[in-house]
Coordinates of C-alpha atoms in Angstrom, one line a residue:
Chain C
M1 CA 211.8 265.9 217.2
Y2 CA 211.5 265.7 220.9
V3 CA 215.1 266.5 221.5
K4 CA 216.9 269.9 221.3
R5 CA 220.6 269.8 221.3
L6 CA 223.4 272.0 222.5
A7 CA 227.1 271.1 222.1
L8 CA 230.0 272.6 224.0
Y9 CA 233.6 272.3 222.9
G10 CA 236.4 273.2 225.3
L11 CA 239.6 274.3 223.7
E12 CA 243.0 273.6 225.3
L13 CA 245.1 276.6 224.2
P14 CA 248.9 276.9 224.3
R15 CA 250.2 278.9 227.3
I16 CA 249.7 282.6 226.7
E17 CA 252.1 285.0 228.3
G18 CA 252.6 288.1 226.1
P19 CA 250.2 289.9 223.8
V20 CA 249.0 287.6 221.0
N21 CA 246.2 287.4 218.4
L22 CA 243.7 285.4 220.5
A23 CA 241.1 285.1 217.6
K24 CA 243.8 283.5 215.5
I25 CA 244.8 281.1 218.3
I26 CA 241.2 280.0 219.0
I27 CA 240.5 279.4 215.3
E28 CA 243.7 277.4 214.7
T29 CA 243.3 275.3 217.9
A30 CA 239.8 274.4 216.9
R31 CA 240.8 273.6 213.3
E32 CA 243.5 271.2 214.5
D33 CA 240.7 269.0 215.8
G34 CA 238.5 269.6 212.7
L35 CA 236.2 272.1 214.5
E36 CA 235.1 275.2 212.5
L37 CA 233.3 278.3 213.8
E38 CA 229.9 278.9 212.3
D39 CA 227.4 281.7 212.3
G40 CA 225.5 281.8 215.6
D41 CA 228.2 280.0 217.6
V42 CA 228.9 281.5 221.0
V43 CA 232.6 281.7 222.1
V44 CA 233.0 281.8 225.9
V45 CA 236.4 283.0 227.0
T46 CA 237.9 283.5 230.5
S47 CA 238.6 287.0 231.5
K48 CA 242.1 285.8 232.4
V49 CA 243.2 284.5 229.0
L50 CA 241.6 287.6 227.3
L51 CA 243.6 290.0 229.5
K52 CA 246.8 288.0 229.1
S53 CA 246.4 288.0 225.3
K54 CA 246.2 291.8 225.5
G55 CA 249.0 292.1 228.0
L56 CA 246.6 293.8 230.5
L57 CA 248.4 292.6 233.6
A58 CA 249.1 294.8 236.7
N59 CA 252.7 294.9 237.8
L60 CA 252.7 294.4 241.6
K61 CA 256.0 296.5 241.9
D62 CA 254.1 299.6 240.9
I63 CA 251.6 299.3 243.8
R64 CA 252.3 301.4 247.0
P65 CA 249.8 300.6 249.8
G66 CA 248.1 303.8 251.1
V67 CA 246.6 304.5 254.5
R68 CA 243.3 302.7 253.9
A69 CA 245.0 299.6 252.5
R70 CA 247.4 299.4 255.5
L71 CA 244.5 299.8 257.9
I72 CA 242.6 296.9 256.2
H73 CA 245.8 294.9 256.5
K74 CA 246.1 295.7 260.2
L75 CA 242.5 294.8 261.0
T76 CA 242.1 291.6 258.8
G77 CA 245.6 290.5 257.9
K78 CA 244.8 291.0 254.2
D79 CA 247.9 291.6 252.1
P80 CA 248.3 295.4 251.9
V81 CA 249.4 295.4 248.2
E82 CA 246.4 293.4 247.3
A83 CA 244.1 295.7 249.4
E84 CA 245.6 298.7 247.5
I85 CA 245.0 297.1 244.1
V86 CA 241.4 296.4 245.1
L87 CA 240.9 300.0 246.3
Q88 CA 242.5 301.6 243.2
N89 CA 240.1 299.6 241.0
S90 CA 236.9 300.2 243.1
E91 CA 234.3 302.9 243.2
K92 CA 232.7 301.6 246.3
V93 CA 233.6 299.0 249.0
Y94 CA 230.5 297.3 250.3
A95 CA 232.0 294.9 252.8
V96 CA 235.2 293.1 254.0
I97 CA 234.8 289.4 254.7
P98 CA 237.5 287.6 256.6
T99 CA 238.1 284.1 255.3
G100 CA 239.2 282.5 258.6
F101 CA 235.8 280.8 259.1
L102 CA 236.7 278.5 256.2
R103 CA 239.6 277.1 258.2
D104 CA 237.4 274.5 259.9
R105 CA 235.9 273.4 256.6
L106 CA 239.1 272.9 254.6
S107 CA 238.9 269.1 254.8
E108 CA 235.4 269.3 253.3
I109 CA 236.4 271.5 250.4
S110 CA 239.9 270.3 249.4
K111 CA 241.8 267.1 248.6
D112 CA 245.2 268.6 249.5
L113 CA 245.0 270.0 253.0
E114 CA 248.4 271.6 253.1
A115 CA 247.9 273.4 249.8
A116 CA 244.4 274.5 250.9
R117 CA 245.9 276.0 254.1
K118 CA 248.4 278.0 252.0
A119 CA 245.7 279.2 249.7
L120 CA 243.6 280.3 252.6
E121 CA 246.6 282.1 254.2
S122 CA 247.2 283.9 250.9
V123 CA 243.7 285.6 251.1
K124 CA 242.9 286.6 254.7
A125 CA 239.9 288.7 253.7
L126 CA 237.7 289.3 250.6
M127 CA 236.5 292.8 249.8
I128 CA 233.1 293.0 248.1
V129 CA 233.3 296.1 245.8
R130 CA 231.7 297.8 242.9
M131 CA 234.5 298.4 240.4
R132 CA 234.9 301.5 238.3
N133 CA 233.5 299.6 235.3
G134 CA 230.2 299.2 237.4
I135 CA 230.5 295.4 238.0
I136 CA 230.3 294.0 241.5
A137 CA 233.1 291.7 242.3
S138 CA 235.0 290.2 245.3
D139 CA 238.5 291.7 245.5
A140 CA 237.9 293.5 242.2
G141 CA 238.7 290.2 240.6
V142 CA 242.3 290.3 241.7
D143 CA 243.9 287.0 240.7
Y144 CA 247.5 285.8 240.7
S145 CA 246.9 282.2 239.6
N146 CA 248.2 281.2 236.2
V147 CA 249.6 284.7 235.9
P148 CA 253.4 285.2 235.8
P149 CA 254.9 285.8 239.3
G150 CA 255.0 289.5 240.2
Y151 CA 251.8 290.3 238.2
A152 CA 248.1 290.1 238.8
I153 CA 244.9 290.6 236.8
T154 CA 241.8 292.5 237.9
S155 CA 238.3 292.5 236.6
N156 CA 238.1 296.3 236.3
H157 CA 238.3 296.4 232.5
D158 CA 235.8 297.2 229.7
F159 CA 235.1 293.5 228.9
D160 CA 232.3 294.4 226.5
A161 CA 234.8 296.2 224.3
L162 CA 237.3 293.4 224.6
A163 CA 234.6 290.9 223.7
K164 CA 233.6 293.0 220.7
E165 CA 237.2 293.2 219.5
L166 CA 237.6 289.4 219.7
R167 CA 234.3 288.9 217.9
E168 CA 235.5 291.3 215.1
G169 CA 238.8 289.5 215.0
I170 CA 237.0 286.1 214.5
K171 CA 234.8 287.7 211.8
R172 CA 237.9 289.1 209.9
I173 CA 239.6 285.7 209.8
T174 CA 236.6 283.4 209.2
G175 CA 233.8 285.6 207.9
R176 CA 231.5 284.1 210.6
D177 CA 229.2 286.0 212.9
V178 CA 229.7 284.7 216.4
A179 CA 228.8 286.1 219.8
V180 CA 231.5 286.4 222.5
V181 CA 230.9 286.2 226.3
V182 CA 233.7 286.8 228.9
A183 CA 233.6 284.6 232.0
D184 CA 234.9 285.3 235.4
T185 CA 234.8 283.1 238.5
E186 CA 232.8 284.6 241.3
V187 CA 232.0 283.6 244.9
F188 CA 228.3 282.9 245.5
L189 CA 226.0 282.2 248.3
S190 CA 223.7 280.3 246.1
N191 CA 220.4 279.4 247.9
G192 CA 222.4 278.2 250.9
K193 CA 225.5 276.7 249.2
V194 CA 228.8 278.5 249.3
G195 CA 231.2 278.2 246.4
S196 CA 232.0 279.7 243.0
I197 CA 230.2 279.9 239.7
D198 CA 231.4 281.5 236.5
V199 CA 229.4 284.6 235.5
A200 CA 229.7 287.1 232.6
V201 CA 231.7 290.3 232.9
G202 CA 231.4 291.2 229.3
S203 CA 229.6 290.2 226.1
S204 CA 229.1 291.2 222.4
G205 CA 226.7 290.0 219.8
I206 CA 224.2 288.4 222.2
D207 CA 221.5 290.0 224.4
P208 CA 222.6 289.4 228.0
L209 CA 219.0 288.9 229.2
A210 CA 216.1 286.8 228.0
R211 CA 213.5 289.6 228.0
E212 CA 210.5 287.4 228.4
F213 CA 209.1 288.7 231.7
G214 CA 205.3 288.1 231.7
E215 CA 205.2 285.5 228.9
R216 CA 202.2 283.2 229.1
D217 CA 202.3 279.7 230.6
I218 CA 200.6 276.6 229.1
Y219 CA 197.3 277.8 230.8
G220 CA 197.6 281.2 229.1
R221 CA 198.4 283.2 232.3
P222 CA 201.2 285.8 232.3
K223 CA 204.1 284.5 234.4
F224 CA 206.3 286.3 237.0
G225 CA 209.6 285.2 235.5
G226 CA 211.4 284.8 232.2
L227 CA 214.2 287.1 232.9
D228 CA 217.1 284.6 232.6
I229 CA 220.6 286.0 232.6
V230 CA 221.6 284.1 229.5
V231 CA 225.2 285.2 229.5
D232 CA 225.7 284.0 233.1
E233 CA 224.1 280.6 232.2
L234 CA 226.6 280.4 229.2
C235 CA 229.5 281.0 231.5
A236 CA 228.3 278.5 234.1
A237 CA 227.9 275.9 231.4
A238 CA 231.3 276.7 230.0
A239 CA 232.8 276.3 233.5
L240 CA 231.9 272.6 233.5
L241 CA 234.7 272.2 230.9
M242 CA 237.0 275.0 232.0
K243 CA 239.2 273.5 234.7
Q244 CA 240.1 276.2 237.2
A245 CA 243.4 275.5 238.9
S246 CA 245.6 274.3 236.2
E247 CA 245.0 276.6 233.2
G248 CA 243.2 273.9 231.3
V249 CA 240.4 275.1 229.0
P250 CA 240.1 278.9 228.8
V251 CA 237.8 278.9 225.7
V252 CA 234.5 277.0 225.1
I253 CA 232.6 277.1 221.9
V254 CA 228.8 276.7 222.2
K255 CA 226.9 275.4 219.1
G256 CA 223.1 275.1 218.8
L257 CA 222.0 277.9 221.1
K258 CA 219.1 280.0 220.0
Y259 CA 219.6 283.6 221.2
R260 CA 218.8 287.2 220.3
K261 CA 221.6 289.1 218.7
S262 CA 222.4 292.4 220.3
E263 CA 225.0 295.1 220.3
N264 CA 224.3 295.7 224.0
G265 CA 226.8 294.3 226.4
V266 CA 226.9 293.3 230.1
K267 CA 227.4 297.0 231.2
D268 CA 224.0 297.8 229.6
V269 CA 222.1 295.5 232.0
L270 CA 223.9 296.5 235.2
I271 CA 221.7 298.0 237.9
A272 CA 224.3 298.5 240.6
G273 CA 225.0 302.2 240.8
R274 CA 222.0 303.2 238.6
R275 CA 220.3 306.4 239.6
G276 CA 217.4 305.4 241.9
T277 CA 218.9 302.1 243.1
V278 CA 219.9 303.6 246.5
S279 CA 216.5 305.0 247.2
V280 CA 214.9 301.7 246.3
L281 CA 217.2 299.9 248.7
V282 CA 216.5 302.4 251.5
K283 CA 212.7 301.9 251.0
I284 CA 213.2 298.1 251.2
L285 CA 215.3 298.4 254.3
L286 CA 212.7 300.6 256.0
L287 CA 209.9 298.2 255.2
N288 CA 211.9 295.3 256.7
I289 CA 212.7 297.3 259.8
L290 CA 209.0 297.9 260.2
L291 CA 208.2 294.2 259.7
K292 CA 210.8 293.2 262.3
I293 CA 209.3 295.8 264.8
L294 CA 205.8 294.3 264.1
H295 CA 207.3 290.8 264.8
I296 CA 206.2 289.6 261.4
L297 CA 209.7 288.6 260.5
Chain D
M1 CA 243.1 266.2 221.1
Y2 CA 242.7 269.9 221.9
V3 CA 239.0 269.7 222.2
K4 CA 236.9 268.5 225.1
R5 CA 233.2 267.9 224.4
L6 CA 230.0 268.2 226.3
A7 CA 226.6 267.5 224.8
L8 CA 223.2 268.6 226.2
Y9 CA 220.0 267.1 225.0
G10 CA 216.7 268.8 226.0
L11 CA 213.6 266.6 226.1
E12 CA 210.2 267.9 225.3
L13 CA 207.9 265.8 227.5
P14 CA 204.2 265.3 227.1
R15 CA 202.2 267.5 229.5
I16 CA 202.3 265.9 233.0
E17 CA 199.3 266.6 235.4
G18 CA 198.8 263.6 237.7
P19 CA 201.3 261.2 239.3
V20 CA 203.2 259.3 236.6
N21 CA 206.4 257.3 236.3
L22 CA 208.8 260.1 235.3
A23 CA 211.8 257.8 234.8
K24 CA 209.8 255.8 232.2
I25 CA 208.6 258.9 230.4
I26 CA 212.1 260.4 230.2
I27 CA 213.6 257.1 228.8
E28 CA 210.8 256.7 226.3
T29 CA 210.9 260.3 225.1
A30 CA 214.6 260.1 224.6
R31 CA 214.3 256.7 222.7
E32 CA 211.8 258.2 220.3
D33 CA 214.7 260.3 219.0
G34 CA 217.2 257.5 219.2
L35 CA 218.8 258.8 222.4
E36 CA 219.9 256.3 225.0
L37 CA 220.9 256.9 228.6
E38 CA 224.5 255.8 229.4
D39 CA 226.5 255.3 232.5
G40 CA 227.8 258.7 233.7
D41 CA 225.1 260.8 232.1
V42 CA 223.6 263.5 234.2
V43 CA 219.8 264.0 234.1
V44 CA 218.8 267.6 235.0
V45 CA 215.1 267.9 235.7
T46 CA 213.0 270.9 236.8
S47 CA 211.7 270.8 240.3
K48 CA 208.3 271.5 238.8
V49 CA 208.0 268.5 236.5
L50 CA 209.4 266.3 239.3
L51 CA 206.8 267.6 241.8
K52 CA 204.0 267.3 239.3
S53 CA 205.0 263.7 238.4
K54 CA 204.7 262.8 242.2
G55 CA 201.4 264.8 242.6
L56 CA 203.1 267.0 245.2
L57 CA 201.0 270.1 244.5
A58 CA 199.6 272.4 247.2
N59 CA 195.8 273.0 247.0
L60 CA 195.2 276.7 247.4
K61 CA 191.7 276.0 248.9
D62 CA 193.4 274.5 252.0
I63 CA 195.3 277.7 252.8
R64 CA 193.8 280.1 255.4
P65 CA 195.9 283.3 255.8
G66 CA 196.9 283.9 259.4
V67 CA 197.7 287.2 261.1
R68 CA 201.3 287.5 259.9
A69 CA 200.3 286.8 256.3
R70 CA 197.4 289.4 256.5
L71 CA 199.8 292.0 257.9
I72 CA 202.3 291.4 255.1
H73 CA 199.4 291.7 252.6
K74 CA 198.4 295.1 254.2
L75 CA 201.9 296.5 254.1
T76 CA 203.0 295.3 250.7
G77 CA 199.9 294.2 248.8
K78 CA 201.2 290.7 248.5
D79 CA 198.5 288.1 248.1
P80 CA 197.7 286.8 251.6
V81 CA 197.2 283.2 250.5
E82 CA 200.6 283.3 248.9
A83 CA 202.2 284.9 252.0
E84 CA 200.6 282.2 254.1
I85 CA 202.0 279.4 251.9
V86 CA 205.5 281.0 252.1
L87 CA 205.3 281.3 255.9
Q88 CA 204.1 277.7 256.4
N89 CA 207.0 276.4 254.4
S90 CA 209.7 278.6 256.0
E91 CA 211.8 278.4 259.0
K92 CA 213.1 282.0 258.8
V93 CA 212.1 285.0 256.8
Y94 CA 215.2 287.1 256.0
A95 CA 213.5 290.0 254.1
V96 CA 210.5 291.1 252.1
I97 CA 211.2 292.9 248.9
P98 CA 208.4 294.8 247.1
T99 CA 208.6 294.4 243.3
G100 CA 207.1 297.8 242.4
F101 CA 210.6 299.2 241.5
L102 CA 210.5 296.9 238.4
R103 CA 207.5 298.9 237.0
D104 CA 209.6 301.5 235.3
R105 CA 211.8 298.8 233.8
L106 CA 209.1 296.6 232.2
S107 CA 209.7 297.8 228.7
E108 CA 213.4 296.7 229.1
I109 CA 212.6 293.3 230.3
S110 CA 209.5 292.2 228.4
K111 CA 208.2 292.1 224.9
D112 CA 204.5 292.0 225.9
L113 CA 204.0 295.1 228.2
E114 CA 200.4 294.2 229.1
A115 CA 201.2 290.7 230.1
A116 CA 204.3 291.9 232.0
R117 CA 202.1 294.4 234.0
K118 CA 199.8 291.5 234.9
A119 CA 202.7 289.3 236.0
L120 CA 204.1 292.1 238.2
E121 CA 200.6 292.8 239.7
S122 CA 200.4 289.1 240.6
V123 CA 203.6 289.2 242.8
K124 CA 203.6 292.5 244.8
A125 CA 206.5 291.4 247.0
L126 CA 209.1 288.7 247.2
M127 CA 209.9 287.1 250.6
I128 CA 213.4 285.8 251.0
V129 CA 213.3 282.8 253.3
R130 CA 215.1 279.8 254.6
M131 CA 212.7 276.9 254.0
R132 CA 212.3 274.0 256.4
N133 CA 214.5 271.9 254.1
G134 CA 217.3 274.3 254.8
I135 CA 217.4 275.9 251.3
I136 CA 217.2 279.7 250.9
A137 CA 214.6 280.7 248.3
S138 CA 212.5 283.6 247.3
D139 CA 208.8 283.0 248.2
A140 CA 209.7 279.4 249.2
G141 CA 209.7 278.7 245.5
V142 CA 205.9 279.2 245.3
D143 CA 205.0 279.0 241.6
Y144 CA 201.6 278.8 239.8
S145 CA 202.8 278.8 236.2
N146 CA 202.3 275.6 234.3
V147 CA 200.5 274.2 237.3
P148 CA 196.7 273.5 237.1
P149 CA 194.6 276.5 238.3
G150 CA 193.9 276.4 242.0
Y151 CA 197.2 274.7 242.8
A152 CA 200.8 275.8 243.4
I153 CA 204.2 274.2 244.0
T154 CA 206.7 275.1 246.6
S155 CA 210.4 274.3 246.9
N156 CA 210.2 273.0 250.4
H157 CA 210.6 269.3 249.6
D158 CA 213.4 266.8 250.0
F159 CA 214.7 267.1 246.5
D160 CA 217.7 265.0 247.3
A161 CA 215.4 262.1 248.1
L162 CA 213.3 262.7 245.0
A163 CA 216.5 262.9 242.8
K164 CA 217.6 259.6 244.3
E165 CA 214.2 257.9 243.6
L166 CA 214.3 259.1 239.9
R167 CA 217.9 257.9 239.6
E168 CA 217.0 254.5 241.0
G169 CA 213.9 254.4 238.7
I170 CA 216.2 255.0 235.7
K171 CA 218.6 252.3 236.9
R172 CA 215.8 249.8 237.2
I173 CA 214.6 250.3 233.7
T174 CA 217.9 250.8 231.8
G175 CA 220.5 249.3 234.1
R176 CA 222.5 252.5 233.7
D177 CA 224.1 254.5 236.5
V178 CA 223.2 258.2 236.0
A179 CA 223.3 261.2 238.3
V180 CA 220.2 263.3 238.8
V181 CA 220.2 267.1 239.5
V182 CA 217.0 269.0 240.3
A183 CA 216.8 272.6 239.0
D184 CA 214.8 275.5 240.3
T185 CA 214.8 279.1 238.9
E186 CA 216.0 281.6 241.4
V187 CA 216.3 285.4 241.3
F188 CA 219.9 286.6 241.5
L189 CA 221.8 289.9 241.8
S190 CA 224.7 288.5 239.9
N191 CA 227.7 290.9 240.0
G192 CA 225.4 293.8 239.3
K193 CA 222.9 292.2 236.9
V194 CA 219.4 291.4 238.1
G195 CA 217.6 288.4 236.7
S196 CA 217.1 284.7 237.2
I197 CA 219.4 281.7 236.9
D198 CA 218.6 278.0 237.5
V199 CA 220.3 276.5 240.5
A200 CA 220.2 273.1 242.1
V201 CA 217.8 272.3 244.9
G202 CA 218.5 268.5 245.0
S203 CA 220.9 266.0 243.6
S204 CA 221.9 262.3 243.7
G205 CA 224.9 260.5 242.4
I206 CA 227.2 263.5 241.9
D207 CA 229.2 265.5 244.3
P208 CA 227.6 269.0 244.4
L209 CA 230.9 270.7 244.9
A210 CA 234.3 270.5 243.1
R211 CA 236.4 270.1 246.2
E212 CA 239.6 271.4 244.7
F213 CA 240.3 274.4 246.9
G214 CA 244.0 275.1 247.0
E215 CA 244.9 273.2 243.9
R216 CA 248.1 274.3 242.2
D217 CA 248.2 276.6 239.2
I218 CA 250.6 276.3 236.2
Y219 CA 253.3 277.9 238.3
G220 CA 252.9 275.4 241.1
R221 CA 251.3 277.9 243.6
P222 CA 248.2 276.8 245.6
K223 CA 245.2 278.8 244.4
F224 CA 242.4 280.5 246.4
G225 CA 239.6 278.9 244.4
G226 CA 238.5 275.6 242.9
L227 CA 235.2 275.3 244.9
D228 CA 232.8 275.3 241.9
I229 CA 229.2 274.5 242.7
V230 CA 229.1 271.9 239.9
V231 CA 225.4 271.1 240.4
D232 CA 224.5 274.8 240.0
E233 CA 226.6 275.0 236.8
L234 CA 224.7 272.0 235.5
C235 CA 221.3 273.6 236.2
A236 CA 222.4 276.9 234.6
A237 CA 223.7 275.0 231.5
A238 CA 220.4 273.1 231.3
A239 CA 218.4 276.4 231.6
L240 CA 219.8 277.4 228.2
L241 CA 217.6 274.6 226.7
M242 CA 214.7 274.7 229.2
K243 CA 212.3 277.4 228.1
Q244 CA 210.7 278.9 231.1
A245 CA 207.3 280.3 230.2
S246 CA 205.7 277.7 228.0
E247 CA 206.5 274.4 229.6
G248 CA 209.0 273.6 226.9
V249 CA 211.9 271.4 228.0
P250 CA 211.7 270.2 231.6
V251 CA 214.5 267.6 231.3
V252 CA 218.1 267.9 230.0
I253 CA 220.5 265.0 229.6
V254 CA 224.2 265.9 229.8
K255 CA 226.7 263.6 228.2
G256 CA 230.5 263.8 228.5
L257 CA 230.9 265.5 231.9
K258 CA 233.6 264.2 234.2
Y259 CA 232.4 264.3 237.8
R260 CA 232.9 262.7 241.1
K261 CA 230.2 260.3 242.1
S262 CA 228.7 260.8 245.5
E263 CA 225.8 259.8 247.7
N264 CA 225.8 263.3 249.2
G265 CA 223.1 265.6 248.0
V266 CA 222.5 269.4 248.0
K267 CA 221.4 269.4 251.6
D268 CA 224.9 268.1 252.7
V269 CA 226.6 271.2 251.4
L270 CA 224.2 273.9 252.7
I271 CA 225.7 276.3 255.2
A272 CA 222.7 278.4 255.9
G273 CA 221.4 277.5 259.3
R274 CA 224.5 275.6 260.2
R275 CA 225.7 275.9 263.8
G276 CA 228.2 278.7 264.0
T277 CA 227.0 280.5 260.9
V278 CA 225.2 283.2 262.9
S279 CA 228.3 284.0 265.0
V280 CA 230.5 284.2 261.9
L281 CA 228.0 286.7 260.3
V282 CA 227.9 288.8 263.5
K283 CA 231.7 289.0 263.5
I284 CA 231.8 290.0 259.9
L285 CA 229.1 292.7 260.6
L286 CA 231.0 294.1 263.6
L287 CA 234.2 294.3 261.5
N288 CA 232.4 296.2 258.8
I289 CA 230.9 298.6 261.2
L290 CA 234.4 299.3 262.6
L291 CA 235.7 299.8 259.1
K292 CA 232.9 302.3 258.4
I293 CA 233.6 304.2 261.6
L294 CA 237.2 304.4 260.6
H295 CA 236.1 305.7 257.2
I296 CA 238.0 302.9 255.4
L297 CA 234.8 301.9 253.6

């Protein structure tokens, strides 16, 4: 056997608007095509469909922009209601990034220029924040697309707990032990490319990290590496089947993956906000200032 | 049909040390298990196996550390030969990040503490650079693992051209039109998690980006999003099958993906180093300083 195999099945679910039993819908949709969940499968689900299935939407009518949100609006043009939702869900704002610089690139990144211009107008600036749940996200994950008008979702939820609930729901109906990973689309500057990749905001039943740092290579030498963020790789893989704009495929079932089971979730591997992180960052900053002064960088 | 399907096949190749015809080896290994390449398949290959198959290794004996490399060594303990390779392959050094802060976390990220300590000792600092090929990478991708002793690889190569060559090699032997994506492991701070994810450093035959910015959602509203870095998602997906430390699976064949064909490669979507990027960054920085002064952040 020279070939190892992994199969991904994307499920087109019916439109979900109110609270529903998502585990049941996933299992039934899969069965309609003869697909059964088995022990060891990984179910990747978008944060959006998960929140919609639990009715966890923010009502925009309840949001009153405060002073900070109105100042951000004045300085960047960002919608004040949106700025307020972001602030309410954030523990720390790292930066505010105006999106105007994308204007000259719209023809490169879009097939429908007029729609692209409207989309860009709708988000004049992105706020990079650490949410109250400890996860770093742009605009606290605020998202209106495929959400009923007047509502929005955010990513400031305990997605590990929601993943666990879905996993237990699947176990109750099928008797099968699966892992659940919750995917969210995030903006990345990935080694020089700008765009989005789906990453994990919650998980249950799978170790988020491959803890193989220092494993030996084919020549027997310990290797600096082996710390793959497995849950992020699962979300990125699932994104290949999940179409983003039209609701498309919000659930992907992965069969054939070898992984370590774990009751730890994404929040257990977050380092942002950990005690000691700031002092490490300050030391790195000072070193780099020194290197610049010495003209090494 | 509620189910969309994607299949990934990881190939265990024989150990590659000198220059070989990689296209031929991939096709033969797949055939031994009854797997045939078809039009539209995507072949994801690690940068390492691609470079080894072309004999593109750096001989460490040829590297003489200069003044800058020796100063970096003095200040951070980083191996001076390694620092010199990084500098020779880089256009710009953004930062130097000592790895000592990982010491207290080794028991969390490794199963073999002694090997992990050795691995950490071997890389005392990571340099974040823009390589001469325009790609941002830690340590210019310098990597000794699974490379014959006395040699190293870097990521400062024209991987788009190497991808194209492999794609044409496959076409010559099989007559099939496939896309090729070159994967490299990169360190990420992904929404608060630290670890590595595989991303693309080269591609041929597939558009690196999903250019669907502003596409309409199920309520007909243009959406801020739809700019997935498809080639990165392919590499992350492939990484689920490619074991890192032991050489494992350096090639993954993806079947069933819908994608847009393109003669553009990764280098055509890089924004780092583009004219105008610096002035955009300066504007963003000034805005954020203003927001801090106003106590909004």
